[in-house]
Amino acid sequence: MNVLQKLTSISSPGLTRSFTVSALNNAKYSCKLLVVGGGSGGCAIAAKFARHLKKDEVYILEPSEDHYFQPLWTLVGAGVKTVSQTRRQMKDVLPTKAKWLKDAAVSIEPKSNLVKTREGHEIQYEYLVVCAGLQNDYGKVPGLTEALKHPASGVSTIYAADYCSKTWSDLKSFKGGEVMFTYPDTPIKCPGAPQKIAYLADAYLRMSHVRSKSNLTYNTCLPVIFGVKKYAETLLKVVERKNIHVNYKTVLKEVRQDKREAVFRTTDDNKEVVLPYNMLHVTPPMKTPDFLRNNQDIADAAGFLEVDKYNLQHTRYPNIYGLGDCTNTPNSKTVAAVAKQLKVVETNLLSTMSRGAAHAQYDGYGACPLLTEYGKCVLAEFVYDGVPHETMPFNQAQESTIAYYMKKDLFPFLYWQFMVRGYYNGPEFVRRIINPLAK
Ligand SMILES: Cc1cc2nc3c(=O)[nH]c(=O)nc-3n(C[C@H](O)[C@H](O)[C@H](O)COP(=O)(O)OP(=O)(O)OC[C@H]3O[C@@H](n4cnc5c(N)ncnc54)[C@H](O)[C@@H]3O)c2cc1C
């Protein structure tokens, strides 16, 4: 442990948590395990290691006051949930046996096992887990930030706590016209969400009797509706049933809020297309946080933490592991993927700590509950290379009511009660019991 442990312990009945004293600048801390990011992955892996290690051997570096269960933002946009139902205070979800430094990483020096923070502190670590997620890159689309901030612009996104309720208010006040949805040309989290909100918007506009006065268009950079063929076949039927026009290989480049125009570029022929809108739902471009993206020592050319796609260990620094959206593993970036990765990182990091090999392997599992109606959902589950890997004993490519309630009620329950506490590693155990014959 370090010389300058400038931390204060604050106790309350039944809870002991250590906080940093933010007034102390240029403090030097040291810990056995540093977890950078206290979101879905960080919270859960810290909880696991807080049980494996001694009190305060695990540090969590996380700047936010609030922790969100982001998958519910789609249902906020559709008026089924509220933002407050997706939020908990960070202090209530991080493990009490770990130290939370309410600060952000600005650089990692892997050769010296050192992380520098925004407040000017330094943290020496023995082992590091990086799980800093993906951030919205609004600046990449000129006019987008202003349009999102303007309350009457008709422009919103379910991809942010600040704007997902705006999608719902835009839908409620919509009286007919052009409704646009977008999918950007960067990796994004939950690649199904941009079309889920289009399907729910269609369903709501039908219920509110304005669908016949509206045209819905889904503009996606991709050449297909969904990357896994089995589910794409169903989704193409949904698109047809709902009469949603799909523009493939089409990317949003600018929002002209004053004229209510969206400027797109087609990727095949690089042509500019200007489309008018009355309501625009944007899935923003995304990027990893600066401290990671700009560090060629630990990141790949695209700015993602470079790990082995199976054992999740850094390819050059064996005392560093990656978890969740910020790694370069070619899986679908979802909480479902994080859950499956947790056990792999736990097993391999424990092994690394005792000088063993990192044998546990992540199979690329990810899941995407594709909401198609209020009350219907296609529960896509798959592993690397888009191979379906289903849990339920029925064909999950069919729209199902059970899957809808799993998404709306069961998954949030599992998340808050088990996953953030480090007790949920995905549905594999359920799958083995209820679907034993599946490959
Ligand atoms: C609209 C939407 C719908 C979704 N739907 C689904 C779904 O249906 N199913 C599903 O499984 N997944 C879904 N997801 C994806 C899921 O929420 C993410 O994949 C998951 O949260 C990733 O976890 P993470 O820990 O990698 O990142 P996050 O949970 O985003 O956490 C990253 C943390 O890192 C912190 N951080 C950032 N920069 C720094 C820094 N410099 N220093 C320290 N900490 C930092 C952040 O504050 C944050 O707390 C959805 C996401 C969205 C937005």
Tab-separated table of C-alpha atoms and ligand atoms in Angstrom:
chain	number	residue	atom	x	y	z
A	1	MET	CA	0.000	0.000	0.000
A	2	ASN	CA	1.147	3.547	-0.569
A	3	VAL	CA	2.583	6.113	1.765
A	4	LEU	CA	0.031	8.804	1.230
A	5	GLN	CA	-3.328	7.213	1.917
A	6	LYS	CA	-5.253	10.470	1.839
A	7	LEU	CA	-8.627	8.963	2.318
A	8	THR	CA	-11.249	9.453	4.958
A	9	SER	CA	-13.633	6.764	6.075
A	10	ILE	CA	-17.185	7.862	6.666
A	11	SER	CA	-19.349	5.438	8.591
A	12	SER	CA	-23.074	5.196	8.954
A	13	PRO	CA	-25.056	2.363	10.588
A	14	GLY	CA	-24.743	-0.771	8.500
A	15	LEU	CA	-22.577	0.889	5.846
A	16	THR	CA	-18.951	1.832	5.697
A	17	ARG	CA	-17.694	3.488	2.569
A	18	SER	CA	-14.484	5.343	1.977
A	19	PHE	CA	-14.532	8.627	0.101
A	20	THR	CA	-11.700	10.676	-1.235
A	21	VAL	CA	-11.081	14.099	0.208
A	22	SER	CA	-11.407	16.105	-2.982
A	23	ALA	CA	-9.698	19.190	-1.548
A	24	LEU	CA	-6.399	17.292	-1.497
A	25	ASN	CA	-4.791	17.789	-4.866
A	26	ASN	CA	-1.949	15.762	-6.322
A	27	ALA	CA	-2.627	12.890	-3.954
A	28	LYS	CA	-0.947	9.556	-4.610
A	29	TYR	CA	-2.966	6.422	-4.064
A	30	SER	CA	-2.124	2.798	-4.530
A	31	CYS	CA	-4.279	-0.282	-4.697
A	32	LYS	CA	-4.238	-3.930	-5.640
A	33	LEU	CA	-7.022	-3.618	-8.231
A	34	LEU	CA	-8.173	-0.458	-9.937
A	35	VAL	CA	-11.458	-0.521	-11.843
A	36	VAL	CA	-11.835	2.403	-14.264
A	37	GLY	CA	-15.545	3.065	-14.814
A	38	GLY	CA	-18.386	2.215	-12.448
A	39	GLY	CA	-21.102	1.458	-15.018
A	40	SER	CA	-22.595	-1.972	-15.688
A	41	GLY	CA	-19.251	-3.737	-15.994
A	42	GLY	CA	-17.281	-1.750	-13.415
A	43	CYS	CA	-19.840	-1.974	-10.676
A	44	ALA	CA	-20.244	-5.739	-11.069
A	45	ILE	CA	-16.556	-6.635	-11.367
A	46	ALA	CA	-15.703	-4.401	-8.381
A	47	ALA	CA	-18.387	-6.190	-6.362
A	48	LYS	CA	-16.901	-9.562	-7.250
A	49	PHE	CA	-13.350	-8.565	-6.344
A	50	ALA	CA	-14.416	-6.725	-3.198
A	51	ARG	CA	-15.408	-10.198	-2.029
A	52	HIS	CA	-12.171	-11.858	-3.217
A	53	LEU	CA	-9.812	-9.200	-1.828
A	54	LYS	CA	-9.468	-7.385	1.464
A	55	LYS	CA	-11.387	-4.222	2.330
A	56	ASP	CA	-10.201	-1.221	0.289
A	57	GLU	CA	-7.858	-3.256	-1.910
A	58	VAL	CA	-10.259	-2.493	-4.763
A	59	TYR	CA	-10.534	1.096	-5.988
A	60	ILE	CA	-13.188	2.319	-8.424
A	61	LEU	CA	-12.519	5.441	-10.449
A	62	GLU	CA	-15.879	6.821	-11.582
A	63	PRO	CA	-16.906	10.474	-11.994
A	64	SER	CA	-20.730	10.189	-12.084
A	65	GLU	CA	-23.178	10.674	-9.217
A	66	ASP	CA	-25.718	8.455	-10.948
A	67	HIS	CA	-25.733	4.924	-12.297
A	68	TYR	CA	-28.233	4.040	-15.037
A	69	PHE	CA	-29.718	0.835	-16.370
A	70	GLN	CA	-29.488	2.147	-19.944
A	71	PRO	CA	-31.488	-0.633	-21.694
A	72	LEU	CA	-34.676	0.830	-20.244
A	73	TRP	CA	-34.141	4.171	-22.027
A	74	THR	CA	-35.838	2.651	-25.094
A	75	LEU	CA	-38.970	2.114	-23.019
A	76	VAL	CA	-38.642	5.650	-21.609
A	77	GLY	CA	-38.703	6.933	-25.187
A	78	ALA	CA	-41.878	4.921	-25.765
A	79	GLY	CA	-43.584	6.168	-22.589
A	80	VAL	CA	-43.554	2.828	-20.745
A	81	LYS	CA	-40.962	3.781	-18.088
A	82	THR	CA	-39.629	7.016	-16.606
A	83	VAL	CA	-35.977	8.083	-16.435
A	84	SER	CA	-36.047	7.931	-12.653
A	85	GLN	CA	-36.918	4.211	-12.901
A	86	THR	CA	-33.629	3.680	-14.751
A	87	ARG	CA	-31.441	5.536	-12.215
A	88	ARG	CA	-29.829	4.753	-8.857
A	89	GLN	CA	-27.324	6.832	-6.950
A	90	MET	CA	-23.783	5.612	-7.650
A	91	LYS	CA	-23.030	5.451	-3.924
A	92	ASP	CA	-25.864	2.947	-3.488
A	93	VAL	CA	-24.723	0.515	-6.171
A	94	LEU	CA	-20.939	0.465	-5.780
A	95	PRO	CA	-19.693	-2.199	-3.350
A	96	THR	CA	-19.191	-0.887	0.182
A	97	LYS	CA	-15.957	-2.862	0.629
A	98	ALA	CA	-14.287	-0.942	-2.232
A	99	LYS	CA	-13.041	2.667	-2.334
A	100	TRP	CA	-14.835	4.957	-4.750
A	101	LEU	CA	-12.713	7.808	-6.125
A	102	LYS	CA	-15.237	10.242	-7.614
A	103	ASP	CA	-12.925	11.389	-10.356
A	104	ALA	CA	-12.106	10.513	-13.973
A	105	ALA	CA	-9.087	8.915	-15.631
A	106	VAL	CA	-7.192	11.246	-17.974
A	107	SER	CA	-4.291	8.961	-18.766
A	108	ILE	CA	-2.995	5.444	-18.252
A	109	GLU	CA	0.711	4.670	-18.186
A	110	PRO	CA	0.737	0.885	-18.436
A	111	LYS	CA	4.523	0.536	-18.199
A	112	SER	CA	4.499	2.197	-14.768
A	113	ASN	CA	1.076	0.828	-13.687
A	114	LEU	CA	-0.159	4.358	-13.172
A	115	VAL	CA	-3.438	6.169	-13.800
A	116	LYS	CA	-3.666	9.961	-13.647
A	117	THR	CA	-6.944	11.658	-12.844
A	118	ARG	CA	-8.760	14.854	-13.796
A	119	GLU	CA	-8.341	16.224	-10.255
A	120	GLY	CA	-4.580	15.810	-10.547
A	121	HIS	CA	-4.212	12.612	-8.507
A	122	GLU	CA	-2.166	9.520	-9.320
A	123	ILE	CA	-3.204	5.952	-8.686
A	124	GLN	CA	-0.676	3.156	-8.677
A	125	TYR	CA	-2.284	-0.201	-9.392
A	126	GLU	CA	-1.147	-3.817	-9.456
A	127	TYR	CA	-4.045	-4.907	-11.664
A	128	LEU	CA	-6.364	-2.831	-13.813
A	129	VAL	CA	-9.805	-3.456	-15.301
A	130	VAL	CA	-10.871	-0.863	-17.874
A	131	CYS	CA	-14.633	-0.612	-18.361
A	132	ALA	CA	-15.221	3.022	-19.270
A	133	GLY	CA	-17.971	2.413	-21.840
A	134	LEU	CA	-18.844	4.370	-24.961
A	135	GLN	CA	-19.756	8.062	-25.164
A	136	ASN	CA	-22.065	9.878	-27.555
A	137	ASP	CA	-20.095	11.931	-30.086
A	138	TYR	CA	-22.700	14.613	-30.849
A	139	GLY	CA	-20.013	16.934	-32.250
A	140	LYS	CA	-19.550	14.642	-35.242
A	141	VAL	CA	-22.931	15.751	-36.615
A	142	PRO	CA	-23.061	19.554	-36.978
A	143	GLY	CA	-26.291	21.001	-35.599
A	144	LEU	CA	-27.146	17.935	-33.525
A	145	THR	CA	-26.232	19.288	-30.071
A	146	GLU	CA	-28.243	22.486	-30.612
A	147	ALA	CA	-31.213	20.513	-31.963
A	148	LEU	CA	-31.197	18.117	-29.006
A	149	LYS	CA	-31.041	20.991	-26.539
A	150	HIS	CA	-33.869	22.928	-28.179
A	151	PRO	CA	-37.122	21.827	-26.507
A	152	ALA	CA	-39.285	22.317	-29.615
A	153	SER	CA	-36.902	21.013	-32.302
A	154	GLY	CA	-38.533	17.589	-32.646
A	155	VAL	CA	-35.040	16.065	-32.403
A	156	SER	CA	-34.282	13.546	-29.649
A	157	THR	CA	-32.364	10.396	-28.786
A	158	ILE	CA	-33.022	7.486	-26.482
A	159	TYR	CA	-29.220	7.148	-26.153
A	160	ALA	CA	-28.941	9.679	-23.307
A	161	ALA	CA	-30.561	10.104	-19.909
A	162	ASP	CA	-31.052	13.804	-20.711
A	163	TYR	CA	-32.946	13.269	-23.950
A	164	CYS	CA	-34.800	9.933	-23.828
A	165	SER	CA	-37.925	11.533	-22.301
A	166	LYS	CA	-37.861	14.041	-25.157
A	167	THR	CA	-38.510	11.171	-27.598
A	168	TRP	CA	-41.681	10.400	-25.669
A	169	SER	CA	-42.844	14.030	-25.502
A	170	ASP	CA	-42.120	14.437	-29.239
A	171	LEU	CA	-44.224	11.350	-29.959
A	172	LYS	CA	-47.097	12.530	-27.783
A	173	SER	CA	-47.264	15.925	-29.461
A	174	PHE	CA	-46.787	14.592	-33.004
A	175	LYS	CA	-49.640	15.475	-35.339
A	176	GLY	CA	-48.397	13.805	-38.546
A	177	GLY	CA	-45.648	14.245	-41.136
A	178	GLU	CA	-42.166	12.824	-41.690
A	179	VAL	CA	-40.574	10.760	-38.903
A	180	MET	CA	-36.894	9.871	-39.378
A	181	PHE	CA	-34.708	7.402	-37.478
A	182	THR	CA	-30.946	7.086	-37.872
A	183	TYR	CA	-28.102	4.593	-37.282
A	184	PRO	CA	-24.547	6.052	-37.442
A	185	ASP	CA	-21.338	4.815	-39.074
A	186	THR	CA	-19.451	4.139	-35.821
A	187	PRO	CA	-19.663	1.146	-33.486
A	188	ILE	CA	-22.583	1.720	-31.099
A	189	LYS	CA	-23.965	0.115	-27.986
A	190	CYS	CA	-27.096	-1.986	-28.414
A	191	PRO	CA	-27.223	-1.965	-32.210
A	192	GLY	CA	-30.884	-3.049	-32.044
A	193	ALA	CA	-32.134	0.025	-30.177
A	194	PRO	CA	-32.234	2.394	-33.214
A	195	GLN	CA	-34.876	0.181	-34.842
A	196	LYS	CA	-36.683	-0.755	-31.606
A	197	ILE	CA	-37.670	2.875	-31.091
A	198	ALA	CA	-38.870	3.083	-34.708
A	199	TYR	CA	-41.167	0.073	-34.153
A	200	LEU	CA	-42.552	1.438	-30.891
A	201	ALA	CA	-43.036	4.885	-32.449
A	202	ASP	CA	-45.035	3.239	-35.247
A	203	ALA	CA	-47.140	1.371	-32.659
A	204	TYR	CA	-47.792	4.536	-30.655
A	205	LEU	CA	-48.703	6.606	-33.719
A	206	ARG	CA	-51.189	3.909	-34.724
A	207	MET	CA	-52.766	3.995	-31.256
A	208	SER	CA	-52.984	7.790	-31.368
A	209	HIS	CA	-54.527	7.709	-34.888
A	210	VAL	CA	-51.805	9.771	-36.595
A	211	ARG	CA	-49.968	6.932	-38.309
A	212	SER	CA	-52.061	7.303	-41.483
A	213	LYS	CA	-50.867	10.926	-41.678
A	214	SER	CA	-47.187	9.998	-41.184
A	215	ASN	CA	-44.280	8.499	-43.115
A	216	LEU	CA	-41.644	6.594	-41.139
A	217	THR	CA	-38.104	6.238	-42.540
A	218	TYR	CA	-35.232	4.279	-40.993
A	219	ASN	CA	-31.813	5.429	-42.286
A	220	THR	CA	-29.020	3.037	-41.439
A	221	CYS	CA	-25.350	2.944	-42.349
A	222	LEU	CA	-25.598	-0.863	-42.505
A	223	PRO	CA	-26.360	-2.905	-45.632
A	224	VAL	CA	-28.765	-5.143	-43.640
A	225	ILE	CA	-31.521	-4.600	-41.090
A	226	PHE	CA	-29.760	-6.722	-38.416
A	227	GLY	CA	-26.448	-8.554	-38.347
A	228	VAL	CA	-27.818	-12.009	-37.453
A	229	LYS	CA	-29.709	-13.568	-40.393
A	230	LYS	CA	-32.146	-15.607	-38.306
A	231	TYR	CA	-33.557	-12.464	-36.639
A	232	ALA	CA	-33.143	-10.214	-39.683
A	233	GLU	CA	-35.704	-12.350	-41.539
A	234	THR	CA	-38.353	-11.606	-38.896
A	235	LEU	CA	-37.403	-7.937	-38.680
A	236	LEU	CA	-37.779	-7.473	-42.431
A	237	LYS	CA	-41.362	-8.741	-42.071
A	238	VAL	CA	-41.928	-6.291	-39.197
A	239	VAL	CA	-40.637	-3.420	-41.316
A	240	GLU	CA	-42.956	-4.447	-44.148
A	241	ARG	CA	-45.987	-4.893	-41.884
A	242	LYS	CA	-45.390	-1.463	-40.379
A	243	ASN	CA	-44.733	0.161	-43.751
A	244	ILE	CA	-41.448	1.669	-42.582
A	245	HIS	CA	-39.236	2.765	-45.441
A	246	VAL	CA	-35.592	1.650	-44.966
A	247	ASN	CA	-32.654	3.510	-46.517
A	248	TYR	CA	-29.565	1.295	-46.239
A	249	LYS	CA	-25.981	2.632	-46.329
A	250	THR	CA	-27.243	6.093	-45.445
A	251	VAL	CA	-25.570	8.159	-42.723
A	252	LEU	CA	-26.747	11.344	-40.968
A	253	LYS	CA	-24.197	14.127	-41.513
A	254	GLU	CA	-25.930	17.320	-40.390
A	255	VAL	CA	-29.080	18.566	-38.715
A	256	ARG	CA	-30.500	21.891	-39.956
A	257	GLN	CA	-32.846	22.611	-37.160
A	258	ASP	CA	-34.094	25.964	-38.479
A	259	LYS	CA	-35.325	24.331	-41.718
A	260	ARG	CA	-36.172	20.962	-40.127
A	261	GLU	CA	-33.894	19.223	-42.604
A	262	ALA	CA	-31.592	16.261	-42.084
A	263	VAL	CA	-28.586	15.906	-44.365
A	264	PHE	CA	-27.545	12.331	-45.156
A	265	ARG	CA	-24.722	10.842	-47.177
A	266	THR	CA	-25.067	7.539	-49.030
A	267	THR	CA	-21.969	5.432	-48.492
A	268	ASP	CA	-21.986	3.627	-51.865
A	269	ASP	CA	-21.862	6.678	-54.106
A	270	ASN	CA	-21.059	9.403	-51.536
A	271	LYS	CA	-24.104	11.444	-52.531
A	272	GLU	CA	-25.710	14.046	-50.293
A	273	VAL	CA	-29.425	13.616	-49.667
A	274	VAL	CA	-31.462	16.277	-47.832
A	275	LEU	CA	-34.640	14.978	-46.213
A	276	PRO	CA	-37.280	17.046	-44.426
A	277	TYR	CA	-38.458	15.869	-41.012
A	278	ASN	CA	-41.105	16.747	-38.473
A	279	MET	CA	-39.669	14.381	-35.889
A	280	LEU	CA	-36.093	13.074	-35.938
A	281	HIS	CA	-34.786	10.331	-33.673
A	282	VAL	CA	-30.987	10.247	-33.806
A	283	THR	CA	-28.708	7.434	-32.753
A	284	PRO	CA	-25.544	9.506	-32.298
A	285	PRO	CA	-22.064	8.432	-33.408
A	286	MET	CA	-20.124	7.023	-30.453
A	287	LYS	CA	-16.525	6.894	-29.290
A	288	THR	CA	-14.503	5.621	-26.358
A	289	PRO	CA	-13.402	8.156	-23.689
A	290	ASP	CA	-10.380	10.349	-24.592
A	291	PHE	CA	-7.967	8.799	-22.080
A	292	LEU	CA	-8.365	5.504	-23.877
A	293	ARG	CA	-8.902	6.557	-27.494
A	294	ASN	CA	-5.774	8.732	-27.523
A	295	ASN	CA	-3.511	6.149	-25.916
A	296	GLN	CA	-1.906	4.005	-28.646
A	297	ASP	CA	-0.125	1.987	-25.966
A	298	ILE	CA	-3.334	0.303	-24.853
A	299	ALA	CA	-5.894	1.075	-27.567
A	300	ASP	CA	-6.281	-0.177	-31.138
A	301	ALA	CA	-6.423	2.171	-34.134
A	302	ALA	CA	-10.138	2.778	-33.566
A	303	GLY	CA	-9.533	3.761	-29.924
A	304	PHE	CA	-10.850	0.590	-28.257
A	305	LEU	CA	-8.952	-1.236	-25.505
A	306	GLU	CA	-6.993	-3.973	-27.233
A	307	VAL	CA	-7.775	-7.296	-25.579
A	308	ASP	CA	-7.751	-10.921	-26.611
A	309	LYS	CA	-11.301	-11.532	-27.825
A	310	TYR	CA	-11.527	-14.801	-25.872
A	311	ASN	CA	-9.756	-14.288	-22.551
A	312	LEU	CA	-10.301	-10.485	-22.359
A	313	GLN	CA	-6.741	-9.872	-21.197
A	314	HIS	CA	-4.828	-6.967	-22.722
A	315	THR	CA	-2.706	-8.163	-25.626
A	316	ARG	CA	0.487	-6.495	-24.326
A	317	TYR	CA	-0.067	-5.886	-20.592
A	318	PRO	CA	-1.172	-9.075	-18.802
A	319	ASN	CA	-2.136	-7.193	-15.620
A	320	ILE	CA	-4.793	-5.267	-17.573
A	321	TYR	CA	-8.239	-6.641	-18.457
A	322	GLY	CA	-11.102	-5.078	-20.382
A	323	LEU	CA	-14.826	-5.402	-19.952
A	324	GLY	CA	-17.870	-4.069	-21.751
A	325	ASP	CA	-18.374	-1.508	-24.487
A	326	CYS	CA	-14.864	0.016	-24.539
A	327	THR	CA	-12.981	-3.137	-25.623
A	328	ASN	CA	-12.223	-4.168	-29.202
A	329	THR	CA	-13.969	-7.553	-28.934
A	330	PRO	CA	-16.166	-7.966	-32.052
A	331	ASN	CA	-19.382	-8.684	-30.170
A	332	SER	CA	-22.618	-6.741	-29.867
A	333	LYS	CA	-22.055	-4.119	-27.138
A	334	THR	CA	-24.741	-4.923	-24.583
A	335	VAL	CA	-25.271	-5.448	-20.844
A	336	ALA	CA	-25.994	-9.058	-21.779
A	337	ALA	CA	-22.456	-9.308	-23.175
A	338	VAL	CA	-21.009	-7.675	-20.049
A	339	ALA	CA	-22.790	-10.254	-17.864
A	340	LYS	CA	-21.168	-13.110	-19.774
A	341	GLN	CA	-17.757	-11.382	-19.785
A	342	LEU	CA	-17.833	-10.897	-16.022
A	343	LYS	CA	-17.201	-14.539	-15.171
A	344	VAL	CA	-14.362	-14.722	-17.714
A	345	VAL	CA	-12.631	-11.621	-16.337
A	346	GLU	CA	-13.185	-12.796	-12.757
A	347	THR	CA	-11.709	-16.251	-13.426
A	348	ASN	CA	-8.783	-15.045	-15.526
A	349	LEU	CA	-7.846	-12.108	-13.329
A	350	LEU	CA	-7.850	-14.300	-10.229
A	351	SER	CA	-5.605	-16.701	-12.103
A	352	THR	CA	-3.301	-13.859	-13.201
A	353	MET	CA	-3.103	-12.673	-9.591
A	354	SER	CA	-1.824	-16.103	-8.571
A	355	ARG	CA	0.587	-16.279	-11.551
A	356	GLY	CA	-1.634	-18.671	-13.502
A	357	ALA	CA	-2.759	-18.627	-17.122
A	358	ALA	CA	-5.897	-16.952	-18.428
A	359	HIS	CA	-7.804	-20.001	-19.640
A	360	ALA	CA	-11.456	-18.938	-19.363
A	361	GLN	CA	-12.943	-17.921	-22.699
A	362	TYR	CA	-15.661	-15.492	-23.740
A	363	ASP	CA	-17.709	-16.861	-26.634
A	364	GLY	CA	-18.907	-13.474	-27.907
A	365	TYR	CA	-22.358	-13.840	-26.334
A	366	GLY	CA	-24.672	-10.856	-26.672
A	367	ALA	CA	-28.419	-10.444	-26.548
A	368	CYS	CA	-30.782	-7.906	-28.010
A	369	PRO	CA	-34.446	-7.818	-27.037
A	370	LEU	CA	-35.890	-6.254	-30.189
A	371	LEU	CA	-39.153	-4.633	-29.153
A	372	THR	CA	-41.519	-4.743	-32.120
A	373	GLU	CA	-44.815	-3.649	-30.502
A	374	TYR	CA	-46.073	-2.690	-27.042
A	375	GLY	CA	-46.258	-6.261	-25.730
A	376	LYS	CA	-44.102	-8.010	-28.379
A	377	CYS	CA	-40.385	-8.650	-28.644
A	378	VAL	CA	-37.900	-10.750	-30.624
A	379	LEU	CA	-35.272	-11.895	-28.137
A	380	ALA	CA	-32.108	-12.212	-30.237
A	381	GLU	CA	-29.264	-14.112	-28.550
A	382	PHE	CA	-26.072	-14.984	-30.367
A	383	VAL	CA	-22.322	-15.543	-30.054
A	384	TYR	CA	-19.330	-14.592	-32.219
A	385	ASP	CA	-19.921	-14.650	-35.992
A	386	GLY	CA	-23.653	-14.119	-35.512
A	387	VAL	CA	-24.387	-17.717	-34.498
A	388	PRO	CA	-27.739	-17.889	-32.603
A	389	HIS	CA	-27.410	-19.135	-29.018
A	390	GLU	CA	-30.871	-19.142	-27.477
A	391	THR	CA	-31.951	-19.627	-23.871
A	392	MET	CA	-35.683	-20.223	-24.191
A	393	PRO	CA	-37.231	-23.527	-25.358
A	394	PHE	CA	-39.015	-21.832	-28.281
A	395	ASN	CA	-37.943	-20.208	-31.524
A	396	GLN	CA	-36.806	-16.781	-30.363
A	397	ALA	CA	-36.990	-15.339	-33.863
A	398	GLN	CA	-40.760	-15.187	-33.356
A	399	GLU	CA	-42.291	-12.081	-31.803
A	400	SER	CA	-43.224	-13.069	-28.274
A	401	THR	CA	-45.106	-11.574	-25.320
A	402	ILE	CA	-42.937	-13.431	-22.772
A	403	ALA	CA	-39.813	-11.805	-24.211
A	404	TYR	CA	-41.454	-8.369	-23.913
A	405	TYR	CA	-42.079	-8.803	-20.188
A	406	MET	CA	-38.598	-10.232	-19.709
A	407	LYS	CA	-37.178	-7.044	-21.221
A	408	LYS	CA	-39.536	-4.709	-19.343
A	409	ASP	CA	-39.591	-6.336	-15.894
A	410	LEU	CA	-37.294	-9.353	-15.480
A	411	PHE	CA	-34.032	-7.911	-16.854
A	412	PRO	CA	-34.152	-4.710	-14.729
A	413	PHE	CA	-34.867	-6.877	-11.666
A	414	LEU	CA	-31.906	-9.190	-12.436
A	415	TYR	CA	-29.696	-6.157	-13.038
A	416	TRP	CA	-30.362	-4.279	-9.807
A	417	GLN	CA	-30.727	-7.307	-7.521
A	418	PHE	CA	-27.951	-9.521	-8.874
A	419	MET	CA	-25.766	-8.102	-11.628
A	420	VAL	CA	-24.489	-4.866	-10.040
A	421	ARG	CA	-23.801	-6.900	-6.906
A	422	GLY	CA	-21.621	-9.281	-8.889
A	423	TYR	CA	-23.958	-12.284	-8.691
A	424	TYR	CA	-25.194	-12.534	-12.295
A	425	ASN	CA	-23.087	-13.926	-15.135
A	426	GLY	CA	-25.706	-14.255	-17.853
A	427	PRO	CA	-28.399	-16.863	-18.571
A	428	GLU	CA	-26.152	-19.875	-19.249
A	429	PHE	CA	-27.288	-21.729	-16.114
A	430	VAL	CA	-30.962	-21.184	-17.005
A	431	ARG	CA	-30.305	-22.284	-20.567
A	432	ARG	CA	-28.714	-25.545	-19.417
A	433	ILE	CA	-31.774	-26.325	-17.280
A	434	ILE	CA	-34.656	-25.334	-19.549
A	435	ASN	CA	-33.061	-25.918	-22.940
A	436	PRO	CA	-30.612	-28.795	-22.324
A	437	LEU	CA	-30.708	-30.152	-25.865
A	438	ALA	CA	-29.701	-26.893	-27.538
A	439	LYS	CA	-26.197	-26.819	-28.968
B	1	LIG	C1	-30.693	3.235	-25.522
B	1	LIG	C2	-29.914	2.020	-25.087
B	1	LIG	C3	-30.523	0.790	-25.148
B	1	LIG	C4	-29.832	-0.343	-24.759
B	1	LIG	N1	-30.483	-1.543	-24.788
B	1	LIG	C5	-29.842	-2.645	-24.340
B	1	LIG	C6	-30.544	-3.889	-24.266
B	1	LIG	O1	-31.734	-3.996	-24.600
B	1	LIG	N2	-29.880	-4.975	-23.813
B	1	LIG	C7	-28.569	-4.900	-23.410
B	1	LIG	O2	-28.028	-5.913	-22.974
B	1	LIG	N3	-27.868	-3.731	-23.490
B	1	LIG	C8	-28.475	-2.602	-23.929
B	1	LIG	N4	-27.806	-1.405	-23.971
B	1	LIG	C9	-26.306	-1.377	-23.842
B	1	LIG	C10	-25.802	-1.354	-22.427
B	1	LIG	O3	-26.407	-0.355	-21.649
B	1	LIG	C11	-24.281	-1.175	-22.448
B	1	LIG	O4	-23.738	-2.118	-23.332
B	1	LIG	C12	-23.665	-1.378	-21.065
B	1	LIG	O5	-24.153	-0.417	-20.170
B	1	LIG	C13	-22.149	-1.360	-21.137
B	1	LIG	O6	-21.570	-1.397	-19.882
B	1	LIG	P1	-20.126	-0.732	-19.637
B	1	LIG	O7	-19.785	-0.967	-18.223
B	1	LIG	O8	-19.201	-1.167	-20.692
B	1	LIG	O9	-20.383	0.828	-19.907
B	1	LIG	P2	-21.299	1.822	-19.090
B	1	LIG	O10	-22.372	1.094	-18.357
B	1	LIG	O11	-21.714	2.864	-20.065
B	1	LIG	O12	-20.326	2.439	-18.002
B	1	LIG	C14	-19.175	3.171	-18.327
B	1	LIG	C15	-18.787	3.991	-17.093
B	1	LIG	O13	-17.495	4.547	-17.287
B	1	LIG	C16	-17.486	5.836	-16.736
B	1	LIG	N5	-16.410	6.617	-17.353
B	1	LIG	C17	-16.391	7.224	-18.554
B	1	LIG	N6	-15.239	7.887	-18.727
B	1	LIG	C18	-14.498	7.677	-17.606
B	1	LIG	C19	-13.213	8.113	-17.187
B	1	LIG	N7	-12.472	8.910	-17.943
B	1	LIG	N8	-12.773	7.719	-15.972
B	1	LIG	C20	-13.528	6.919	-15.189
B	1	LIG	N9	-14.757	6.475	-15.541
B	1	LIG	C21	-15.238	6.867	-16.731
B	1	LIG	C22	-18.877	6.377	-17.058
B	1	LIG	O14	-19.218	7.454	-16.202
B	1	LIG	C23	-19.744	5.150	-16.847
B	1	LIG	O15	-20.265	5.080	-15.547
B	1	LIG	C24	-28.475	-0.242	-24.309
B	1	LIG	C25	-27.878	1.016	-24.231
B	1	LIG	C26	-28.582	2.142	-24.597
B	1	LIG	C27	-27.934	3.504	-24.477
